[in-house]
Each structure stands twice: as C-alpha cells, then as structure tokens.
Backbone as numpy.savetxt, mean C-alpha at the origin, in Angstrom:
# Nx Ny Nz CAx CAy CAz Cx Cy Cz
59.96 -53.25 42.27 59.15 -53.32 41.44 57.02 -52.84 41.52
57.24 -52.66 43.08 56.18 -51.70 43.48 55.79 -50.51 43.59
57.41 -50.00 43.20 57.29 -49.03 43.39 56.89 -48.71 41.92
57.62 -48.88 40.92 58.27 -48.68 40.49 56.07 -48.70 39.53
55.23 -49.80 39.98 54.30 -50.10 39.75 53.27 -48.61 39.53
53.45 -48.67 40.43 52.41 -47.30 41.07 53.47 -46.08 40.47
54.07 -46.21 40.22 54.56 -44.72 39.19 53.57 -44.99 38.06
53.87 -45.48 37.41 52.96 -46.02 36.74 52.05 -45.61 36.39
51.37 -46.42 37.58 49.58 -46.21 37.07 49.17 -44.77 37.69
49.73 -43.96 38.29 50.14 -42.31 38.83 50.11 -41.76 38.03
51.28 -41.88 36.25 51.23 -41.57 35.21 49.65 -41.49 34.11
49.43 -42.78 34.11 48.63 -43.25 33.74 46.96 -42.15 34.58
46.69 -42.43 34.83 46.11 -41.46 35.71 46.11 -40.06 35.06
46.96 -39.59 35.36 47.70 -38.44 34.72 46.78 -38.00 33.36
47.31 -38.09 32.73 47.79 -38.73 31.09 45.62 -38.50 31.01
45.24 -39.52 31.70 43.60 -39.76 31.29 42.66 -38.30 32.26
43.53 -37.97 33.02 42.22 -36.92 33.41 43.28 -35.72 32.47
44.03 -35.79 32.00 44.42 -34.34 30.92 43.96 -35.11 29.57
43.36 -36.01 28.92 42.47 -35.78 28.48 41.49 -35.25 28.11
40.84 -36.14 29.96 39.26 -35.32 29.05 39.30 -34.24 29.32
40.41 -34.09 30.05 40.83 -32.01 29.80 40.05 -31.44 29.22
40.79 -32.01 28.30 41.29 -31.64 26.33 39.53 -31.77 26.15
39.52 -33.17 26.11 38.15 -33.04 25.73 36.81 -32.55 26.33
37.46 -31.60 27.05 35.96 -30.88 28.20 36.22 -28.93 26.63
36.99 -28.81 26.43 37.46 -27.20 25.95 37.54 -28.23 24.21
37.11 -29.91 23.56 37.28 -29.09 22.02 35.71 -28.66 21.51
36.22 -29.00 20.21 35.15 -28.84 19.45 34.52 -29.84 19.12
33.02 -29.61 18.11 32.87 -30.92 17.75 33.38 -32.11 17.30
33.92 -30.95 15.91 34.48 -31.96 14.57 36.20 -32.09 15.69
36.68 -32.39 17.35 37.81 -32.26 17.26 37.91 -34.02 18.20
36.23 -33.47 18.50 35.76 -34.63 19.16 36.15 -36.01 18.75
35.72 -36.66 17.27 35.73 -37.56 16.85 36.44 -38.29 16.89
37.93 -37.34 16.20 39.86 -38.59 16.41 40.15 -37.13 17.10
41.56 -38.11 17.82 42.37 -37.20 17.94 43.94 -37.54 18.01
44.66 -36.12 17.36 45.56 -37.24 16.29 46.96 -36.97 17.22
47.59 -37.84 18.10 48.86 -37.27 18.42 50.00 -37.86 17.33
51.29 -37.08 17.63 52.29 -36.97 16.79 53.36 -37.16 18.13
53.74 -38.77 17.50 55.25 -39.38 18.62 56.61 -39.23 17.83
57.37 -38.75 18.27 58.94 -39.20 16.90 58.77 -40.20 16.85
59.71 -40.93 16.58 60.46 -42.28 16.70 61.90 -42.18 15.83
62.72 -43.08 15.90 63.47 -43.35 15.54 63.31 -42.67 14.31
62.26 -43.91 13.50 62.21 -43.98 11.98 61.21 -42.92 11.15
60.94 -41.82 12.27 59.94 -40.63 11.52 59.33 -40.55 12.34
58.67 -39.15 11.93 57.29 -38.90 12.41 56.19 -39.72 11.87
55.38 -40.51 13.30 53.86 -41.19 12.76 52.55 -40.65 13.87
52.99 -40.44 12.61 50.64 -40.09 13.31 50.48 -41.50 13.36
49.16 -41.00 15.07 48.44 -42.38 15.87 47.23 -41.78 16.16
46.35 -42.13 15.64 44.67 -42.28 15.94 44.49 -43.08 17.26
43.73 -42.30 17.78 43.36 -42.26 19.88 41.97 -42.21 19.57
41.24 -42.92 19.41 39.62 -42.72 20.13 39.42 -41.84 21.61
38.52 -41.00 21.89 38.97 -39.84 22.75 37.39 -41.40 23.51
37.67 -40.56 24.61 36.75 -41.74 25.78 35.33 -41.36 26.04
35.07 -39.98 25.82 33.95 -39.08 25.63 33.90 -38.85 25.12
32.41 -38.63 24.91 31.78 -37.67 23.72 31.44 -37.17 24.50
30.66 -35.96 23.34 29.78 -34.92 23.32 28.65 -35.00 24.10
28.16 -34.55 24.93 26.89 -34.54 24.77 25.80 -33.53 25.90
23.89 -33.41 25.94 23.57 -31.82 26.09 24.49 -31.46 27.25
24.68 -32.29 28.61 25.53 -31.41 29.35 26.92 -30.72 29.33
27.02 -30.75 27.87 28.31 -29.81 27.98 28.37 -28.58 27.09
26.72 -28.29 26.53 27.26 -27.68 25.81 26.87 -26.53 26.57
27.63 -25.63 26.04 27.46 -23.74 26.49 27.23 -22.61 25.68
26.88 -21.98 26.43 26.73 -20.61 24.73 27.68 -20.07 24.79
28.01 -19.49 24.11 29.42 -17.88 23.78 29.29 -17.35 25.54
30.85 -16.93 25.20 31.24 -15.68 26.53 29.73 -14.66 26.58
29.08 -13.84 26.98 28.59 -12.51 26.21 27.41 -12.54 26.13
26.85 -13.92 25.34 25.95 -14.29 24.40 24.62 -14.05 25.33
24.33 -14.43 27.16 23.61 -14.18 27.93 24.09 -13.06 28.65
23.61 -12.26 28.87 23.87 -11.42 30.48 22.00 -11.18 31.29
22.58 -10.97 32.69 21.95 -10.88 33.36 21.01 -10.13 33.60
19.48 -10.43 33.87 18.32 -9.51 33.87 19.19 -8.66 34.99
18.95 -7.02 35.07 19.02 -6.38 36.42 17.31 -5.87 36.68
17.83 -6.56 37.89 16.84 -6.09 38.61 16.42 -5.26 39.74
15.09 -4.87 39.69 15.07 -2.90 39.88 14.25 -3.25 41.59
14.14 -2.23 42.17 13.50 -2.78 43.62 13.81 -3.50 44.51
15.30 -4.07 44.59 15.43 -4.69 45.62 16.66 -4.65 46.52
15.84 -3.15 47.07 16.33 -2.91 48.61 17.73 -2.30 47.75
18.59 -1.40 48.32 19.89 0.10 48.53 20.61 -0.75 48.37
20.92 -1.75 48.92 22.27 -3.21 49.13 23.29 -2.85 47.83
21.59 -3.82 46.18 21.47 -3.30 44.87 22.37 -2.57 44.29
21.61 -0.95 44.67 22.64 -0.42 44.09 22.13 0.00 42.52
20.38 -1.10 42.90 19.08 -0.55 42.14 17.93 -0.14 43.08
17.74 0.03 44.19 17.09 -0.21 45.45 15.81 1.50 45.25
14.75 1.05 45.87 13.85 2.52 46.35 13.33 2.49 44.56
14.20 4.24 44.36 13.66 4.43 43.25 14.44 3.96 42.10
14.51 2.37 42.07 14.85 2.26 41.22 15.30 2.42 39.61
16.67 3.20 40.18 17.52 3.90 38.70 16.70 4.99 38.91
15.48 5.56 38.67 15.44 6.65 38.04 15.36 8.64 38.78
15.29 8.05 40.13 16.05 9.04 40.90 14.75 9.85 41.96
15.20 10.96 41.87 14.54 11.83 42.49 12.65 12.56 41.93
12.35 12.53 41.66 11.10 13.28 40.62 10.71 13.46 39.39
11.00 14.17 39.32 10.56 14.13 37.19 9.74 13.51 36.87
10.28 13.99 35.41 9.09 13.74 34.32 9.43 11.96 33.78
11.40 11.76 34.08 11.36 10.52 33.65 11.07 9.50 35.09
11.00 9.89 35.94 10.75 8.76 36.34 9.44 8.67 37.25
8.89 9.30 36.77 7.33 8.90 36.33 6.73 7.77 36.51
5.68 7.29 36.01 5.09 5.77 35.17 5.09 6.33 34.18
5.37 5.42 33.20 4.65 5.41 31.70 6.71 5.54 31.25
6.62 5.91 29.84 7.55 5.38 29.43 8.30 7.30 29.28
7.97 8.55 30.35 8.70 9.45 30.40 9.28 10.15 28.64
7.84 9.65 27.00 8.19 10.70 26.06 6.62 10.24 25.33
6.39 11.70 26.10 5.59 12.41 25.66 5.10 12.28 24.10
4.45 11.78 23.08 3.76 11.71 21.58 4.59 14.01 21.05
4.33 13.37 19.83 4.61 14.92 19.29 3.36 16.39 19.83
3.75 17.43 19.54 2.44 17.92 20.22 2.09 18.62 21.10
3.01 17.59 22.24 3.48 18.10 24.29 3.77 19.59 23.72
3.48 20.39 24.78 4.29 20.89 24.78 5.21 21.19 26.02
5.25 19.70 26.98 5.32 20.52 28.18 4.46 20.55 29.74
2.67 21.20 28.40 1.55 20.80 29.41 1.40 21.96 29.28
1.56 22.67 28.61 0.29 24.71 28.05 -0.24 23.61 27.03
-1.32 24.16 26.75 -1.96 24.25 26.04 -1.05 24.81 24.46
-1.34 22.59 23.84 -0.54 22.85 22.34 -1.04 23.50 21.88
-0.80 23.65 20.34 -0.46 24.89 19.52 -1.93 24.09 18.40
-1.99 22.91 17.86 -3.19 22.28 17.72 -3.88 22.67 18.38
-4.88 22.75 19.33 -5.85 23.48 20.28 -5.53 24.22 20.28
-4.89 24.94 20.33 -4.74 26.58 20.59 -5.97 26.94 19.60
-6.23 27.02 18.16 -6.94 27.23 17.23 -7.88 26.43 17.34
-9.28 26.93 16.81 -10.56 25.95 16.16 -10.16 26.61 14.83
-11.43 24.30 15.29 -10.91 23.85 13.64 -12.03 24.75 12.36
-11.56 24.60 11.68 -13.15 25.56 10.49 -12.84 24.55 9.43
-14.19 25.06 8.55 -14.90 24.06 7.84 -14.57 22.57 7.38
-15.33 21.61 6.65 -14.55 20.76 6.45 -14.80 20.19 4.62
-14.90 18.65 4.98 -13.84 17.32 3.77 -15.35 17.34 2.95
-15.81 17.91 1.90 -17.08 17.16 1.14 -16.61 15.92 1.19
-17.10 14.17 1.73 -16.79 13.16 0.91 -17.51 13.19 -0.77
-19.08 13.73 -0.42 -19.52 13.30 -1.66 -18.64 14.91 -3.15
-17.68 15.28 -3.02 -17.53 15.94 -3.77 -16.85 15.14 -5.07
-16.70 15.66 -6.54 -16.75 15.03 -7.76 -14.76 16.14 -8.20
-14.78 15.50 -8.27 -13.19 15.84 -9.29 -13.32 16.01 -11.17
-13.62 16.64 -11.29 -14.26 16.61 -13.05 -12.72 17.03 -13.17
-12.32 15.97 -14.25 -10.70 16.18 -14.87 -11.51 17.84 -16.62
-11.17 18.82 -16.78 -10.66 20.09 -17.77 -10.65 19.15 -19.24
-11.72 18.89 -19.61 -11.13 18.73 -21.14 -11.71 20.06 -22.77
-10.31 20.23 -22.91 -10.84 21.54 -23.96 -10.55 21.71 -25.94
-11.29 22.29 -26.39 -11.97 21.93 -27.48 -10.20 21.36 -28.30
-9.41 21.87 -28.45 -8.31 21.78 -29.39 -7.73 21.04 -29.19
-8.33 20.31 -28.58 -7.27 19.09 -28.04 -8.26 17.51 -28.21
-10.35 18.34 -28.29 -10.84 17.19 -29.13 -10.61 17.69 -30.68
-10.18 18.39 -30.88 -10.03 19.01 -32.56 -8.62 17.92 -33.90
-8.17 17.45 -31.89 -6.61 17.08 -32.60 -7.13 15.84 -32.59
-7.40 15.12 -31.46 -8.17 13.76 -31.36 -8.56 13.36 -33.39
-9.56 14.02 -33.03 -10.77 13.67 -34.77 -10.39 14.30 -35.65
-8.28 14.43 -35.81 -7.68 14.71 -37.47 -6.74 13.92 -37.02
-6.43 13.44 -36.03 -5.43 12.21 -35.91 -6.19 10.69 -36.27
-7.82 10.98 -36.16 -8.18 9.24 -36.55 -8.88 8.21 -35.11
-8.95 9.06 -34.06 -8.47 8.93 -32.71 -10.56 8.82 -31.69
-10.76 10.09 -31.98 -11.82 9.68 -32.69 -13.28 10.31 -34.24
-13.93 10.03 -33.56 -15.14 9.43 -34.98 -16.29 10.77 -34.06
-16.05 12.06 -34.80 -17.82 12.88 -35.25 -18.07 12.36 -35.89
-18.78 12.16 -36.66 -19.37 10.75 -37.07 -21.09 10.01 -35.95
-20.68 10.50 -34.98 -21.02 9.24 -34.13 -20.66 10.40 -32.29
-21.96 10.41 -31.79 -21.85 11.40 -30.27 -20.63 10.29 -29.64
-20.20 11.50 -29.19 -18.40 11.22 -28.63 -18.79 11.59 -26.92
-18.56 9.95 -26.30 -19.07 10.00 -24.64 -17.81 10.01 -24.01
-18.52 9.64 -22.36 -17.77 9.53 -22.10 -16.41 8.25 -22.36
-17.09 7.37 -22.90 -16.74 6.41 -23.47 -15.36 6.35 -24.29
-15.85 7.06 -24.88 -14.75 7.58 -26.76 -14.01 7.74 -25.84
-14.16 9.22 -24.45 -12.47 9.98 -24.53 -12.07 9.14 -23.17
-12.78 8.23 -22.58 -12.14 7.31 -21.56 -11.13 6.20 -22.94
-11.53 5.54 -23.99 -10.60 4.19 -24.29 -9.93 5.63 -24.78
-9.93 6.27 -25.34 -9.35 7.30 -26.71 -7.97 7.65 -25.97
-7.75 7.59 -24.77 -6.74 8.06 -24.25 -7.40 9.70 -23.98
-8.31 10.61 -24.06 -8.25 11.92 -24.87 -7.97 12.05 -23.24
-8.41 12.30 -22.07 -8.46 12.43 -20.73 -8.79 11.45 -20.08
-7.52 11.32 -18.75 -8.11 10.48 -17.88 -8.57 10.93 -16.58
-10.25 10.20 -15.98 -10.36 11.02 -15.19 -11.15 10.20 -14.60
-12.11 10.21 -13.18 -12.57 8.86 -11.42 -13.78 9.78 -11.43
-13.85 10.96 -11.83 -16.01 11.31 -12.13 -16.64 11.84 -12.84
-15.81 12.25 -14.15 -15.97 13.43 -14.49 -15.43 14.14 -15.00
-16.08 15.18 -16.79 -15.56 15.72 -17.69 -15.93 17.16 -17.53
-15.48 17.93 -17.43 -16.20 19.57 -18.09 -15.50 19.98 -19.19
-16.49 19.97 -19.74 -15.94 20.74 -21.44 -15.62 22.53 -21.01
-14.05 22.52 -21.84 -14.16 23.83 -22.14 -13.55 25.27 -22.74
-13.78 26.51 -23.33 -13.40 26.68 -24.18 -12.25 26.57 -24.22
-11.49 27.08 -24.35 -10.44 26.81 -24.38 -9.82 25.96 -25.28
-9.16 27.15 -26.57 -8.66 25.73 -27.83 -9.55 26.07 -28.47
-10.54 26.78 -28.28 -12.34 26.72 -29.29 -11.63 27.35 -31.04
-11.21 27.48 -31.10 -10.78 28.72 -32.68 -10.79 27.49 -33.03
-10.44 26.77 -32.88 -8.90 24.98 -33.57 -10.50 24.47 -33.87
-11.56 24.41 -33.73 -12.28 23.55 -33.50 -13.04 23.60 -34.50
-13.05 22.59 -35.75 -13.85 23.45 -36.61 -15.05 22.10 -37.36
-14.85 21.34 -36.22 -16.38 20.18 -36.98 -16.98 19.90 -35.71
-18.07 19.83 -36.35 -19.55 19.32 -36.09 -19.51 18.19 -35.33
-19.76 18.46 -33.47 -19.87 16.98 -32.88 -20.65 17.61 -31.66
-21.61 15.95 -31.12 -22.43 16.24 -30.70 -21.37 15.24 -28.91
-20.88 16.59 -27.73 -20.47 15.93 -27.09 -21.35 16.16 -25.88
-21.21 14.18 -24.90 -22.06 14.56 -23.66 -20.97 13.59 -22.93
-20.88 14.96 -21.81 -19.94 15.10 -21.05 -20.56 15.19 -19.06
-19.21 15.55 -18.57 -20.19 15.07 -16.99 -20.56 17.53 -17.31
-20.28 18.00 -17.56 -20.38 19.63 -17.35 -19.67 20.43 -18.37
-19.85 21.27 -18.87 -19.72 22.36 -19.78 -19.30 24.28 -19.38
-18.28 23.88 -19.78 -19.08 25.95 -19.77 -19.70 26.51 -20.69
-20.47 27.95 -20.82 -21.03 28.29 -21.43 -21.08 28.70 -22.49
-19.15 28.69 -22.85 -18.58 29.35 -23.78 -18.79 28.71 -24.24
-18.14 27.16 -24.00 -18.17 26.42 -24.45 -18.64 26.14 -26.13
-20.21 26.16 -24.72 -21.69 25.61 -25.81 -22.26 25.96 -26.99
-21.19 27.00 -26.17 -21.88 28.39 -27.97 -20.36 28.07 -28.97
-19.52 27.52 -29.11 -18.48 28.02 -29.88 -18.86 25.98 -29.89
-20.20 24.86 -29.70 -20.05 23.88 -30.31 -21.60 23.71 -31.56
-22.42 24.24 -31.04 -23.51 24.92 -31.35 -23.60 26.01 -31.96
-22.17 26.61 -32.86 -21.91 27.43 -33.91 -22.12 27.27 -34.54
-20.85 25.29 -34.70 -20.60 24.80 -35.91 -21.23 24.22 -36.34
-22.74 24.20 -35.51 -23.55 22.75 -35.96 -23.61 21.48 -34.81
-23.24 20.97 -34.10 -23.08 20.29 -32.88 -24.24 20.51 -31.76
-23.06 19.86 -30.82 -24.73 19.87 -29.52 -23.94 19.20 -28.35
-24.03 20.10 -27.49 -23.44 19.61 -26.36 -24.56 19.42 -24.70
-24.69 18.62 -24.30 -25.33 17.60 -23.46 -24.37 17.03 -21.96
-25.11 17.25 -21.05 -23.98 16.92 -20.14 -25.23 16.49 -19.18
-24.29 14.70 -19.28 -25.80 13.55 -18.80 -25.03 13.53 -17.48
-25.12 12.84 -16.07 -25.30 12.47 -14.81 -24.69 10.96 -14.70
-23.71 11.20 -13.98 -22.64 9.16 -13.66 -22.59 9.46 -12.04
-23.61 8.64 -11.76 -22.99 7.96 -10.27 -21.49 7.27 -10.81
-21.74 6.36 -9.29 -19.89 5.82 -9.56 -20.19 4.35 -10.50
-21.75 3.31 -9.50 -21.90 2.42 -10.84 -22.31 3.13 -11.95
-22.32 2.97 -12.28 -23.17 4.04 -13.59 -22.12 4.65 -14.63
-20.59 5.25 -14.13 -19.85 5.69 -13.48 -19.46 3.85 -14.70
-19.45 3.37 -13.55 -18.17 1.44 -14.11 -19.03 1.12 -15.37
-20.19 1.54 -14.97 -20.65 0.08 -16.00 -20.39 1.12 -16.95
-20.31 2.19 -17.54 -20.64 2.77 -19.28 -18.59 3.00 -19.46
-18.21 2.31 -18.68 -16.08 2.75 -19.18 -16.15 1.20 -19.18
-16.14 0.33 -18.40 -15.87 -1.04 -18.49 -17.47 -1.99 -18.34
-17.96 -2.37 -19.53 -19.03 -2.71 -19.43 -18.58 -4.32 -19.45
-17.87 -4.71 -19.88 -18.15 -6.18 -19.80 -17.50 -6.88 -18.26
-17.46 -6.23 -17.36 -17.35 -6.48 -16.22 -18.86 -6.97 -15.60
-19.68 -6.75 -17.01 -21.47 -6.14 -16.38 -21.59 -8.13 -17.04
-22.78 -8.62 -16.14 -24.01 -9.06 -17.22 -25.08 -8.49 -17.54
-25.48 -8.14 -16.52 -26.90 -7.06 -16.65 -25.92 -5.49 -16.66
-26.04 -4.61 -17.02 -26.46 -3.40 -17.05 -26.64 -2.48 -16.31
-26.30 -2.25 -16.00 -27.63 -1.31 -13.85 -28.42 0.03 -14.74
-29.37 -0.04 -14.66 -29.85 1.25 -14.88 -29.22 1.72 -13.92
-29.21 2.95 -14.89 -28.42 5.15 -14.92 -29.24 5.61 -13.50
-28.61 5.80 -12.19 -29.61 6.46 -11.14 -29.48 8.31 -11.92
-30.84 8.18 -11.09 -31.69 10.30 -11.14 -29.88 10.87 -10.12
-29.58 11.80 -10.43 -29.50 12.99 -9.65 -29.84 12.33 -8.32
-28.43 12.42 -7.01 -29.56 12.76 -5.78 -29.52 13.39 -5.07
-29.20 14.87 -5.34 -29.30 15.03 -4.17 -30.12 17.12 -5.25
-30.91 18.11 -4.53 -31.04 18.77 -5.06 -30.34 19.75 -5.83
-29.28 19.77 -5.30 -28.76 21.32 -7.02 -27.51 20.15 -7.55
-27.99 18.94 -7.47 -27.99 17.69 -9.19 -28.06 18.24 -9.96
-30.28 18.50 -9.59 -31.49 17.68 -9.61 -31.18 19.54 -10.08
-31.07 20.49 -9.88 -31.47 21.74 -10.40 -29.94 22.29 -11.70
-29.36 22.35 -11.42 -28.47 21.53 -12.19 -28.14 20.81 -13.81
-29.14 19.98 -13.50 -29.34 19.43 -14.91 -30.86 19.13 -15.42
-31.18 20.29 -15.34 -32.77 20.40 -15.46 -32.81 22.10 -16.03
-31.66 22.58 -15.99 -31.52 23.79 -16.79 -31.31 23.66 -17.47
-31.70 24.38 -18.82 -31.32 24.63 -20.58 -30.30 25.40 -20.42
-29.66 25.84 -19.84 -28.78 26.81 -20.18 -27.29 26.41 -20.00
-27.05 25.38 -19.16 -26.96 24.26 -19.07 -26.25 23.01 -19.30
-27.32 23.31 -20.52 -27.48 21.91 -20.99 -27.18 20.94 -20.82
-28.74 20.49 -19.25 -28.59 19.69 -18.99 -29.67 18.16 -19.23
-29.29 17.51 -19.72 -29.87 16.19 -20.40 -31.80 16.08 -19.73
-31.68 16.43 -18.13 -33.08 16.00 -17.54 -33.56 17.64 -17.98
-33.38 19.34 -18.49 -33.89 19.47 -19.10 -35.19 19.49 -20.15
-36.52 20.69 -20.01 -37.80 20.48 -21.18 -36.85 20.20 -21.86
-35.70 21.46 -22.78 -35.86 21.41 -23.55 -35.06 20.84 -24.73
-34.79 19.39 -24.10 -33.13 18.36 -24.18 -34.09 17.15 -24.79
-34.78 17.17 -23.32 -34.66 16.28 -23.40 -36.16 14.83 -23.27
-36.70 15.97 -24.87 -38.09 15.57 -25.29 -37.45 14.90 -26.64
-36.04 15.98 -27.34 -35.86 16.08 -28.31 -34.53 15.13 -28.57
-34.39 14.81 -27.37 -32.94 14.28 -26.82 -32.41 13.27 -26.30
-32.14 11.70 -26.45 -31.72 10.72 -25.20 -30.70 10.39 -26.17
-29.81 10.61 -24.11 -27.83 10.16 -24.21 -27.72 8.75 -24.39
-27.93 8.20 -25.24 -26.58 7.75 -25.33 -25.94 6.78 -24.24
-25.21 7.48 -22.73 -24.69 6.95 -22.46 -25.32 6.95 -21.23
-26.70 6.85 -21.32 -27.20 6.67 -20.25 -28.43 5.89 -20.33
-28.62 4.75 -19.38 -29.52 3.64 -19.30 -30.91 3.78 -18.31
-32.15 4.11 -18.91 -33.09 4.39 -18.39 -33.57 3.36 -18.41
-32.75 2.53 -17.78 -33.65 0.34 -18.23 -32.05 -0.40 -17.64
-33.00 -1.24 -17.59 -31.90 -2.55 -16.90 -31.31 -2.19 -18.54
-30.45 -3.37 -18.90 -29.79 -3.87 -20.22 -29.02 -5.10 -20.12
-29.46 -6.04 -20.91 -28.82 -7.72 -20.29 -27.25 -6.83 -21.67
-26.45 -7.95 -21.41 -24.68 -7.01 -21.73 -24.56 -8.11 -22.97
-25.34 -8.13 -23.71 -23.92 -8.56 -25.09 -22.38 -9.42 -25.26
-21.59 -8.12 -24.90 -20.31 -8.14 -24.86 -20.17 -8.94 -23.09
-19.82 -9.48 -22.22 -20.04 -9.63 -21.96 -18.84 -11.12 -21.39
-17.67 -10.82 -21.33 -16.74 -11.71 -21.35 -16.62 -12.78 -19.89
-17.10 -13.98 -20.79 -17.08 -14.48 -19.33 -15.95 -15.04 -19.00
-16.02 -15.59 -17.60 -14.74 -16.47 -16.84 -14.86 -18.30 -17.86
-13.26 -18.95 -18.17 -13.12 -19.80 -17.44 -13.86 -20.60 -16.56
-14.12 -20.22 -15.43 -15.45 -20.61 -14.76 -17.10 -21.01 -15.51
-17.16 -20.08 -14.98 -18.06 -19.52 -15.92 -18.74 -20.83 -16.90
-17.80 -20.53 -18.00 -18.09 -21.32 -19.35 -18.13 -23.45 -18.94
-17.41 -23.86 -17.73 -17.20 -24.60 -17.10 -18.87 -25.54 -16.46
C-alpha cells in the first residue's frame, strides 16, 4: 500500500509539471480552458479543466528575432569590432562623418559650380506683362463680353477673362486689321503701332501705372472697405515712361490735363460695394 501511494504521488507530480510546462507554451486564448479528450467505454467525452496558473506580465515574451543585440564597436580586438571599429585602414569611409559627400563634390578638386563665376542677377521688381492683341478685343466686343461704349480697363479685361495676368497687360498690334470699333483702352503698356491703329478709328489708348496694392483693389474691390489711393510710379524709369506722350503715359502733359483714368484713384474712396462678412454684421 505504501509503494502504491508513493507511485500515485509521483504520477500526480509529473502530471502537474507537464501541465505547467504546457501552460507556459500556450497562447492567451488557450489558457482560459483546456480541453482533454478521454476515451471511455460509452464513447468520447470532453472534459474541461481549469488552468492552475494564469498569464502574468513576467510571462510575456517578444517574438523570436524581434529584438536584436546592438552592435558594440570599439570594445577590444577580441570582439571582432575593436580598434578601427570595422572601418578598416584609412580612406574616405574611415573618416568621421557619414563618408558620403553631397552632390557636386568632385573628390577634392574645384567643383564645376565654383570654376565658373556668377553672371547677371534676378530683378525682384520686374513686371511680367501679358500680351493683348487687337483682334481678340474685337472678338470679345462682337460676342458681347466687352462694352465698347465705356472705357475698357484692366478690371473689364480681368472679369471678361480676356487675358489672365498678374502684373499688367501690354497692348500689341497683332490682328489690327480686324479691329473696327473705336474703343478707349486703359492698359499698362502699349506698342506705338497698336496706338496708331486704335487712334485711327477714333479710339484712345492710355497707359496707367498700378502697383500691387492698387491692382488688387482694382480687380477685387469687394475686399476693401476703403479703396486705397493709387501710388505714383516709384522709380525714375517708370516716371519717364508714364510721362512720355509718345508712349501715351497717363502723366504726360497732353493726356494728364484732358483725360482722367477711370482705373486710377487719386484719393482714398469709400467702397459702397464692400461685401461684409457675417461676423461684421453681428
């Protein structure tokens, strides 16, 4: 009887050890219940046994290969990465830094970008004027997009989508034979031939200066409560251009006294067409 009791206790200890070993290798979902199939004379019966140990924080492990040991350099020649730290003897790749020079580096010789000197400069005050031809103006008048009975300014040109521009418009004589309607044009610049064609039909061309603020107030007046006073030409070159009668400048002696540009504000003007935002109404 004593031997039988000892053998049973040994078997129980072996079963408990096997159960704990299986629990340590099982997934979280399998730890809740363990299904064991026992064969009996009556048939197959499922028996559910509760695990004796639940999953805890100290049982969590990363997947194999998820964590890699950091490569330790300069820790003696016995490690295999000591002394030169795996960079070898001398050379560009053994120096401090990334060993990969930027674009344009030519191994130490004077690069091509420094061999040749710089030439010229970029003018920050340059105006990019878009060309406007006479035949297109006549086509817009024929289709009813422009009203020839009123002065055609940059505002009408912009709203009718005749030309998309940023700094202004220069009037050219291309297609002048198709122009049949006398019109009054207020543009930024105009060629002499275009001026001759328009004036031969009884029209008028006036070149008006607009800086960025004045041009914005002209094209989108709804954004201003008070329309600002238009600035006069700032540089000597612009003053000379807009005071020249041959170029039909609005400050020329023959034009300044007889015609006042519609698109130029000589004083600050309250804007009655200002669209107020909902915040302003409140």
